[in-house]
Short mmCIF file of C-alpha atoms and ligand atoms in Angstrom, two decimals:
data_model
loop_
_atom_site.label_atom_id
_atom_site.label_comp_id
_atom_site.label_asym_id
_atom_site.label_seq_id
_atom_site.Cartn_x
_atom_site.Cartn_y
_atom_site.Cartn_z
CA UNK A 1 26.04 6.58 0.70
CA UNK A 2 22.33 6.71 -0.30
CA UNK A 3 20.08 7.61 2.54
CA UNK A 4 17.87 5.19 5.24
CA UNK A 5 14.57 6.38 3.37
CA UNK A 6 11.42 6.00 5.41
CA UNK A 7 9.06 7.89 3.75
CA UNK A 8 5.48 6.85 3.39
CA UNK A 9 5.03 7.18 -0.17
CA UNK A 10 6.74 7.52 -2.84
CA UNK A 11 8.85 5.33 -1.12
CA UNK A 12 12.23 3.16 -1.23
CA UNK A 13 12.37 1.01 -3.89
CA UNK A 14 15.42 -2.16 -4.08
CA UNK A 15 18.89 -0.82 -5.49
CA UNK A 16 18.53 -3.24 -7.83
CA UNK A 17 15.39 -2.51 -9.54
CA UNK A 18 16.59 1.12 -9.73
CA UNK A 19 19.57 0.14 -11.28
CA UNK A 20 17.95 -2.06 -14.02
CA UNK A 21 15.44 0.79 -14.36
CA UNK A 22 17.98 3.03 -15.25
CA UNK A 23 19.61 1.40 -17.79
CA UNK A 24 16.15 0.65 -18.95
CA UNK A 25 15.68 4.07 -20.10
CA UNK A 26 18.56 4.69 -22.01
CA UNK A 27 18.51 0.96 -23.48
CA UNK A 28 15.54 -1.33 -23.07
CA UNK A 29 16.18 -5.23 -23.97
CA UNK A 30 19.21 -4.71 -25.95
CA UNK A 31 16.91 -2.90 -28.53
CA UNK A 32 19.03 0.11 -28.61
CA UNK A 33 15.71 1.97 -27.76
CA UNK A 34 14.53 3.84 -24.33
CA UNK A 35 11.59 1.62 -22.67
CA UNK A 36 9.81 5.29 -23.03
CA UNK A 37 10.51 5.58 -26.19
CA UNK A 38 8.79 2.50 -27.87
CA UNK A 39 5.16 1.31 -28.57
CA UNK A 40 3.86 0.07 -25.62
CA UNK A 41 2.10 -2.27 -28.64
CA UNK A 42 5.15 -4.19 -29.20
CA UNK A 43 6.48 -7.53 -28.02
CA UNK A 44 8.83 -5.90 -25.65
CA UNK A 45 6.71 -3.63 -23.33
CA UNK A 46 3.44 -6.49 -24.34
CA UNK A 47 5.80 -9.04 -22.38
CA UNK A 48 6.27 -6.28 -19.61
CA UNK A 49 2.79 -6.06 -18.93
CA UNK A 50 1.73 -9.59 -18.75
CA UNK A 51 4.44 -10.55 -16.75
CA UNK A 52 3.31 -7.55 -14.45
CA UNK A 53 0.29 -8.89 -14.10
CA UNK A 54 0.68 -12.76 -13.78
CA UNK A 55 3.49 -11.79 -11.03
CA UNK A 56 1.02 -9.89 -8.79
CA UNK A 57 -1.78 -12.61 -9.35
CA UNK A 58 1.25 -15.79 -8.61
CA UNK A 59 2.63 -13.57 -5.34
CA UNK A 60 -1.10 -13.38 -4.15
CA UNK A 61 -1.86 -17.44 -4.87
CA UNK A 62 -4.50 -16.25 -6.98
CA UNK A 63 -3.51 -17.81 -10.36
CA UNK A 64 -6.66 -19.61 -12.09
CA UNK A 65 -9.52 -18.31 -9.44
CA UNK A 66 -11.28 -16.38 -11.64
CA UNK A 67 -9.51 -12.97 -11.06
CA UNK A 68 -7.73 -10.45 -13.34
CA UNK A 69 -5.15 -8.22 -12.64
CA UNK A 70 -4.39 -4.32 -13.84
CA UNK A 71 -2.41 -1.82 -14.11
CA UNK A 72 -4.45 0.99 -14.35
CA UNK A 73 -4.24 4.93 -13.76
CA UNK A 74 -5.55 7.51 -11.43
CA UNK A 75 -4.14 6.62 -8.37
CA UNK A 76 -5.87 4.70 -5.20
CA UNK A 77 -7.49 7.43 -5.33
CA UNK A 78 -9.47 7.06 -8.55
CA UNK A 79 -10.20 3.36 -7.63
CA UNK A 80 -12.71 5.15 -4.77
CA UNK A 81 -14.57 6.32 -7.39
CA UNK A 82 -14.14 3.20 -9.70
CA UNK A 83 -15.34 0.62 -7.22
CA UNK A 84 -18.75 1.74 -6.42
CA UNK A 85 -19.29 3.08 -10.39
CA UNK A 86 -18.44 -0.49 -11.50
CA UNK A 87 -19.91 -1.74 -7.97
CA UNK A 88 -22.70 -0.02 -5.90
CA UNK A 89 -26.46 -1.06 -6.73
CA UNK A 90 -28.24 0.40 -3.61
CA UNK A 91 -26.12 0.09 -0.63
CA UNK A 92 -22.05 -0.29 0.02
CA UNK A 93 -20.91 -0.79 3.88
CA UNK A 94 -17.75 0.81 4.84
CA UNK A 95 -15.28 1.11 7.43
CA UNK A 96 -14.13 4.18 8.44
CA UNK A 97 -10.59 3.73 9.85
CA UNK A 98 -9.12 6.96 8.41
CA UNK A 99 -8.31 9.72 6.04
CA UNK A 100 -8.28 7.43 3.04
CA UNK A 101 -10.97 5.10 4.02
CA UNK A 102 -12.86 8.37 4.51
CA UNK A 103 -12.02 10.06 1.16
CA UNK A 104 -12.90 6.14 -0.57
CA UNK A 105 -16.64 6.80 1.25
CA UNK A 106 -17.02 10.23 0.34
CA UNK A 107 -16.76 9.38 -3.28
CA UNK A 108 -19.13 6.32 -3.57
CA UNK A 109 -21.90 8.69 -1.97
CA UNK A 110 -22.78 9.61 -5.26
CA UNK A 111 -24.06 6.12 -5.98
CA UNK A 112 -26.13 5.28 -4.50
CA UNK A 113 -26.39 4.75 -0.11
CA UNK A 114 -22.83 4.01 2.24
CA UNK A 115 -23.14 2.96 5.27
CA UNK A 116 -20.43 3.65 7.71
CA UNK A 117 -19.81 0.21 10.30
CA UNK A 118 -17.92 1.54 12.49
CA UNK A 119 -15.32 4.49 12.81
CA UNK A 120 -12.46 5.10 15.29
CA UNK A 121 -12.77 8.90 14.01
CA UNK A 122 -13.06 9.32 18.65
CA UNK A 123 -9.70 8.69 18.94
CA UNK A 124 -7.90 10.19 15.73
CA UNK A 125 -7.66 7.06 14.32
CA UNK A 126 -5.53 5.26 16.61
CA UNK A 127 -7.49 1.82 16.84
CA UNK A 128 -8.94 -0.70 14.71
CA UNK A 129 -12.48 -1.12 15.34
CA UNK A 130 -14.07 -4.29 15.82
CA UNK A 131 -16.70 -6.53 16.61
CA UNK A 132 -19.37 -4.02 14.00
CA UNK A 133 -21.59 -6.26 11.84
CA UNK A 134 -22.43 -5.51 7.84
CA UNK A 135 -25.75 -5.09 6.57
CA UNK A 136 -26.18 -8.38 4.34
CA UNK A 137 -27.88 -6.58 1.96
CA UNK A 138 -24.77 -4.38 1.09
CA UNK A 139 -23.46 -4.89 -2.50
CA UNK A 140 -19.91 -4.72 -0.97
CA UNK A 141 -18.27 -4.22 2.24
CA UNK A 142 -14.76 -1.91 1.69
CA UNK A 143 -11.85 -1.24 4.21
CA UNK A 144 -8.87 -0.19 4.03
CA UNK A 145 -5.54 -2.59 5.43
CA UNK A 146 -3.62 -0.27 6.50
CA UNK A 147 -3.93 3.43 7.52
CA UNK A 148 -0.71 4.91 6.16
CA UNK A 149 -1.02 7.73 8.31
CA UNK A 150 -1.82 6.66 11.52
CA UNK A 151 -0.33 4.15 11.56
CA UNK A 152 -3.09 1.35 12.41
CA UNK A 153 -3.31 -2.37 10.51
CA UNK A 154 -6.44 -4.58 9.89
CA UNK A 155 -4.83 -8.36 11.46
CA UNK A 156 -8.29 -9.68 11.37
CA UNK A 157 -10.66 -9.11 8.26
CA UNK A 158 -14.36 -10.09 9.51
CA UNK A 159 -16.35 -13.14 8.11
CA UNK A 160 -19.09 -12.08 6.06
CA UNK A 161 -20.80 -12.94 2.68
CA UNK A 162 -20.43 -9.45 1.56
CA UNK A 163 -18.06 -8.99 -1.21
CA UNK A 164 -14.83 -7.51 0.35
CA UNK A 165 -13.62 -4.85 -1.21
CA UNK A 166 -9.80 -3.76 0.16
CA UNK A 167 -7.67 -0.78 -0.22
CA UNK A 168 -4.22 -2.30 0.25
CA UNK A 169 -2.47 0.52 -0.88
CA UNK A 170 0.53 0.27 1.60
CA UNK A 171 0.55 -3.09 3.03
CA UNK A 172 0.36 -5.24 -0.51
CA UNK A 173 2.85 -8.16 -0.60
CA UNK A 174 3.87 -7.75 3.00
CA UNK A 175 2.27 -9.88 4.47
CA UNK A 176 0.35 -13.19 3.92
CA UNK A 177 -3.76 -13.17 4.12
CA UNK A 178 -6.38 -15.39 2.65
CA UNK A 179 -6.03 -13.16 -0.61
CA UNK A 180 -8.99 -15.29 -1.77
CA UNK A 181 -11.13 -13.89 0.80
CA UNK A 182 -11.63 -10.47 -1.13
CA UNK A 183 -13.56 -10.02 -4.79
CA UNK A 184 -11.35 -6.60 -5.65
CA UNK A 185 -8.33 -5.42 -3.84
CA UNK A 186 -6.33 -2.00 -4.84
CA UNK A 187 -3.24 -0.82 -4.57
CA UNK A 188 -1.89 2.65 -5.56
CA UNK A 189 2.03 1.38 -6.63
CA UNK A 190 3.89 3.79 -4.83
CA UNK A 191 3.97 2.50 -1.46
CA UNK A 192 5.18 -1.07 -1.70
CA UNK A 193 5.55 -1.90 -5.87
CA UNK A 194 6.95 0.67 -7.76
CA UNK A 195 6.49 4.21 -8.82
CA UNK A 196 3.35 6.91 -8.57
CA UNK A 197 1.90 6.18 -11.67
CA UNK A 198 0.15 2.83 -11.89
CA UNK A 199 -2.43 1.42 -9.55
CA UNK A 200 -2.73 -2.53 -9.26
CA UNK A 201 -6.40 -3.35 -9.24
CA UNK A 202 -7.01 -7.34 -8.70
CA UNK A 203 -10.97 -8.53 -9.61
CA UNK A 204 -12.65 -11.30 -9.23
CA UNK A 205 -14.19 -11.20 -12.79
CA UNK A 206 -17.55 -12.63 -11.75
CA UNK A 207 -18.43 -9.38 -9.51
CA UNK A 208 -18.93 -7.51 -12.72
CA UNK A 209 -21.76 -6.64 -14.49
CA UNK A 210 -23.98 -6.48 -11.87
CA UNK A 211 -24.98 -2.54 -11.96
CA UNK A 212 -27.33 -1.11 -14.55
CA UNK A 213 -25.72 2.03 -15.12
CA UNK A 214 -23.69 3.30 -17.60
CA UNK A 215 -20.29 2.97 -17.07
CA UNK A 216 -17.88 5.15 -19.61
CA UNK A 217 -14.99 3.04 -21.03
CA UNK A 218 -11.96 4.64 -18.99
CA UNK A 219 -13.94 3.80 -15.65
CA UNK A 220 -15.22 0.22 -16.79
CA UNK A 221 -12.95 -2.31 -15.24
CA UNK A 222 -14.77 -4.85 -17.83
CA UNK A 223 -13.42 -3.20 -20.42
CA UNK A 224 -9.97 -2.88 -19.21
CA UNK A 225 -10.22 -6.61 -18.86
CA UNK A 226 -11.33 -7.22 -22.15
CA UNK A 227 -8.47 -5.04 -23.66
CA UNK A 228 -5.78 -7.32 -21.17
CA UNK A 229 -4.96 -3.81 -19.56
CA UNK A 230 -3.93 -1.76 -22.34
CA UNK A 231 -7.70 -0.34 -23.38
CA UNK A 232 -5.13 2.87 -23.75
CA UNK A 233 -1.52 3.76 -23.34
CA UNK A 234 -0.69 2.46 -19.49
CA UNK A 235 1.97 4.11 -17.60
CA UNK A 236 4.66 1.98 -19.33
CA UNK A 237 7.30 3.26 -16.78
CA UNK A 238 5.23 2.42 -13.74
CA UNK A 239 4.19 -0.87 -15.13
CA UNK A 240 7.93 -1.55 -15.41
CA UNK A 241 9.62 -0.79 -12.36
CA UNK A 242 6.51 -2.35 -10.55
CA UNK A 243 7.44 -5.45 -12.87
CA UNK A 244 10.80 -5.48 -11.54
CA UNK A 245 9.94 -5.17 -7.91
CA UNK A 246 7.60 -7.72 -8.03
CA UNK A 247 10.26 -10.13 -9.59
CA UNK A 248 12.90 -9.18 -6.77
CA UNK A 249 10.28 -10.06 -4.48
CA UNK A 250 9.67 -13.30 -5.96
CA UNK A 251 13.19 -14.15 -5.96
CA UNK A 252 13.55 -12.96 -2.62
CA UNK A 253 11.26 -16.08 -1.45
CA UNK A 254 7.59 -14.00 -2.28
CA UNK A 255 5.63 -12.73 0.59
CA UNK A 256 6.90 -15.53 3.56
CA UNK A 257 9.92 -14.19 2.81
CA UNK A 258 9.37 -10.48 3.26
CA UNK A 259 6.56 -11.08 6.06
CA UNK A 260 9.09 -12.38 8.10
CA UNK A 261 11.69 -9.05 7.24
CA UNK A 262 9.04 -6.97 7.93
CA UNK A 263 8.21 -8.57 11.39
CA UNK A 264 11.67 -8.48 12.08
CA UNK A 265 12.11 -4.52 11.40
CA UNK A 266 8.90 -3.62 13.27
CA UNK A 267 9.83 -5.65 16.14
CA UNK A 268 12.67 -3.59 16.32
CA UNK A 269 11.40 -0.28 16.30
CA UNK A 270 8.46 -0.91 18.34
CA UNK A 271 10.50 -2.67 20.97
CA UNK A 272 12.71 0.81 21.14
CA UNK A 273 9.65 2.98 21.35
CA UNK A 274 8.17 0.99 24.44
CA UNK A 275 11.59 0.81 26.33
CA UNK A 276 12.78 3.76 25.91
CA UNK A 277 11.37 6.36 28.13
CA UNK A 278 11.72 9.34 25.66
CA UNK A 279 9.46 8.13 23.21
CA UNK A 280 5.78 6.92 23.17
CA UNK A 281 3.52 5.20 20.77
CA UNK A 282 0.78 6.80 19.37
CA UNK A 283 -1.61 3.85 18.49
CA UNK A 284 -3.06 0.88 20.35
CA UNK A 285 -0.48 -1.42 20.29
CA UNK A 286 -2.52 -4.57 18.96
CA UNK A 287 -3.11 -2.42 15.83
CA UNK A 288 0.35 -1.45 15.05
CA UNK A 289 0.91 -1.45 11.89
CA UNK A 290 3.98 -2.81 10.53
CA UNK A 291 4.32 -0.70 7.70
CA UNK A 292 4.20 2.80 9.33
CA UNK A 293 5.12 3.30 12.66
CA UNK A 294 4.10 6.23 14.39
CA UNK A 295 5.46 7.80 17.62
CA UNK A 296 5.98 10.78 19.26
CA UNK A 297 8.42 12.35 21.97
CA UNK A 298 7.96 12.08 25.69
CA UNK A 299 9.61 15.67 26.12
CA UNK A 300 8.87 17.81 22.78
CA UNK A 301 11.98 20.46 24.49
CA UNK A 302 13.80 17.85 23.15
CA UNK A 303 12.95 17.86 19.46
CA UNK A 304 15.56 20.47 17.68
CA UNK A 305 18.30 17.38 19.26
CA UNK A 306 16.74 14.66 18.11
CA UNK A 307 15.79 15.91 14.37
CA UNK A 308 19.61 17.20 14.24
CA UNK A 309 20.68 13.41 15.34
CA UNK A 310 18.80 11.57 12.63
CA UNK A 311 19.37 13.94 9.97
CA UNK A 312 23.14 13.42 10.70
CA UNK A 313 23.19 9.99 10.73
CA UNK A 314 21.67 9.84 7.52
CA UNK A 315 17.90 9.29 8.06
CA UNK A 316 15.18 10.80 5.84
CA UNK A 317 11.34 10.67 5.66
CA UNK A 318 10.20 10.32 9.56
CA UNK A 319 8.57 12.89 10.05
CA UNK A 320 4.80 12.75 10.62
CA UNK A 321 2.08 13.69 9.01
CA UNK A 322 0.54 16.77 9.42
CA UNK A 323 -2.70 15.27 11.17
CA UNK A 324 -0.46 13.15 13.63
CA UNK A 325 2.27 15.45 14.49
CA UNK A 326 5.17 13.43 15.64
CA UNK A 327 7.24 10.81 13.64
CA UNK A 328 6.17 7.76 11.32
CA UNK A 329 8.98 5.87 10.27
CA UNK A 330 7.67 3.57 7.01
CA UNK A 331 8.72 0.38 6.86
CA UNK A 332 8.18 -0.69 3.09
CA UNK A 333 9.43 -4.15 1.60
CA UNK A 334 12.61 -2.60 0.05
CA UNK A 335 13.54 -0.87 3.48
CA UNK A 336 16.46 -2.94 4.97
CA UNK A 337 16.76 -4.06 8.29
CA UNK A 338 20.39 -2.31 8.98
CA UNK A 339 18.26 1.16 8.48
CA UNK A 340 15.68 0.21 11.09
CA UNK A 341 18.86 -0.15 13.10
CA UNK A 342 20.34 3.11 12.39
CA UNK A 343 17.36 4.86 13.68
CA UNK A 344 17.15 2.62 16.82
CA UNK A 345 21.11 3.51 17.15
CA UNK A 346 19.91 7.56 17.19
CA UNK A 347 17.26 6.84 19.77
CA UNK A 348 19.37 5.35 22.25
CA UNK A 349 22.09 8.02 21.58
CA UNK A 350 19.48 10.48 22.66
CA UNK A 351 19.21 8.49 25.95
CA UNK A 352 22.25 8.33 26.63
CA UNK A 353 22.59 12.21 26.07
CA UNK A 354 20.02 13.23 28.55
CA UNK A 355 21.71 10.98 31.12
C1 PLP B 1 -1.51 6.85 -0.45
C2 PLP B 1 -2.80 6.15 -0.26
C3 PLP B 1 -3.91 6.40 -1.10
C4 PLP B 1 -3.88 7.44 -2.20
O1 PLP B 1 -3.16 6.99 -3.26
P1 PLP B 1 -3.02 7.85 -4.61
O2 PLP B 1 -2.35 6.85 -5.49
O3 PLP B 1 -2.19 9.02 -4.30
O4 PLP B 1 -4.38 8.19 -5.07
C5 PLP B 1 -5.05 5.67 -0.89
N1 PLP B 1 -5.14 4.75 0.08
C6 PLP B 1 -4.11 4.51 0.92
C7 PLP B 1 -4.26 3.48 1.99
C8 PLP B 1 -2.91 5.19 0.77
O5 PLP B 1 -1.88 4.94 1.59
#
């Protein structure tokens, strides 16, 4: 039986998308070819593409509002960069909330002045902050929705003219926002699309061409536009899988749909890690996130126990990252409810053992 995966990234993708992957690769469309195998200039992997991207713009409800979407490469982590070359005149805002939002800062130094907000660096990252104000004369303001690794959500993006700029690596299409709120969002895939490999960039087109500087072609997201996402050879298996995830999820019932799983699954866990007395949270509860939740043990003596009890019961991925310490169980779209269960089922077995 395959394994409850909870891993942060890479991380579990449907059984069924796998499955059509598969075959994929030995036999794409009945054209007695491998999808890696072919041009990704012909009809076939074309039609791959644009459905990728008119599926992430129709799951968002931004079809015909001016934005574009992409599959590019380079990871989340490239986009860091990408944003404030294709962005940042004189002055981005940010919002330090973490180890990402802090590497996305770090890089758009060399452009030109960042201002940090606000930062819940003090406590390791546990909280959200709020109630910081933007400098209106910022070219953009950029957070990031969700801190994979400690485990903290944004449920309230502030009001501001400032173009919002979002790194929704792991919480895109999990939940429903005002999508139309933000001018670019991000999304490395392989958290809650697909595979490492692509990275889902969404634009409102009219941001662009706004900064004086050069821009070379691989970093312009004008150009990448302009050439419908294919300016050169895209990650065609990436682009794929990610196709067929965000079809599943369509199918499913879109983002209502999987909002209410994914309530449903963190309820769960959460409600176990507040009643039961060998376990604690590690974050402030009102900015849980409900992708990754992280918690640690009450009694650490009883650690070799509990990592032999999940491990037995089939469990992989929960333990936490380095920085944390602890667990994080990640609760990604394709995760089903029945293995938020399992691990709840361990928990209380460990109760009932030190009883
Ligand atoms: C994983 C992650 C990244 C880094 O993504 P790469 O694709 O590995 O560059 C950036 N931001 C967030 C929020 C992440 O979770």
């Amino acid at each position: 039986m395959k394994k409850h995966n909870f891993s942060a990234g890479p991380c579990i993708l449907p059984e069924e998308v796998l499955k059509k992957a598969s075959e994929a690769i030995i036999n794409f469309n009945d054209d007695n070819l491998s999808l890696i195998e072919i041009s990704h200039r012909s009809k076939s992997f074309v039609d791959v593409m644009e459905k990728a991207r008119s599926l992430s713009l129709e799951l968002l409800g931004l079809e015909n509002k001016g934005y574009k979407a992409l599959f590019l490469q380079g990871g989340a982590s490239l986009e860091f960069l990408m944003v404030a070359y294709n962005l940042l005149n004189k002055k981005a805002a940010y919002l330090n909330t973490g180890t990402w939002a802090n590497k996305a800062q770090k890089e758009a130094k060399a452009f030109g002045e960042t201002v940090e907000v606000a930062s819940s660096k003090d406590k390791n990252f546990s909280y959200i902050p709020k109630g910081y104000s933007i400098p209106e004369d910022a070219d953009y303001f950029h957070c990031t929705s969700n801190n994979t690794v400690a485990g903290t959500q944004i449920k309230a993006f502030p009001e501001t003219n400032v173009s919002l700029v979002c790194d929704m690596s792991s919480d895109i299409f999990s939940r429903q926002l005002d999508f139309e709120k933000f001018d670019l969002i991000y999304a490395g895939a392989q958290k809650n699309m697909g595979p490492a490999g692509t990275t889902l960039v969404i634009i409102k087109e009219e941001i662009l061409g706004k900064v004086e500087r050069h821009i070379p072609s691989m970093l312009d997201y004008q150009i990448h536009i302009n050439s419908d996402s294919m300016f050169n050879t895209p990650s065609v298996f990436a682009v794929y899988v990610s196709m067929l995830t965000l079809q599943w999820l369509k199918d499913l019932g879109g983002i209502p749909f999987i909002e209410e799983v994914n309530n449903k699954k963190a309820a769960l866990l959460y409600n176990e890690i507040d009643r039961n007395p060998l376990f604690k949270g590690v974050v402030e509860k009102e900015d849980r996130s409900n992708m990754n939740a992280t918690f640690v043990l009450t009694d650490e003596n009883l650690k070799e126990t509990f990592d032999k009890m999940w491990t037995d019961a089939g469990i992989s991925g929960i333990n936490g990252h380095r920085s944390v310490g602890g667990y994080r169980a990640s609760m990604y779209n394709a995760l089903p409810l029945y293995s938020v269960q399992a691990l709840v089922d361990v928990m209380q077995e460990l109760e009932r053992t030190q009883k």
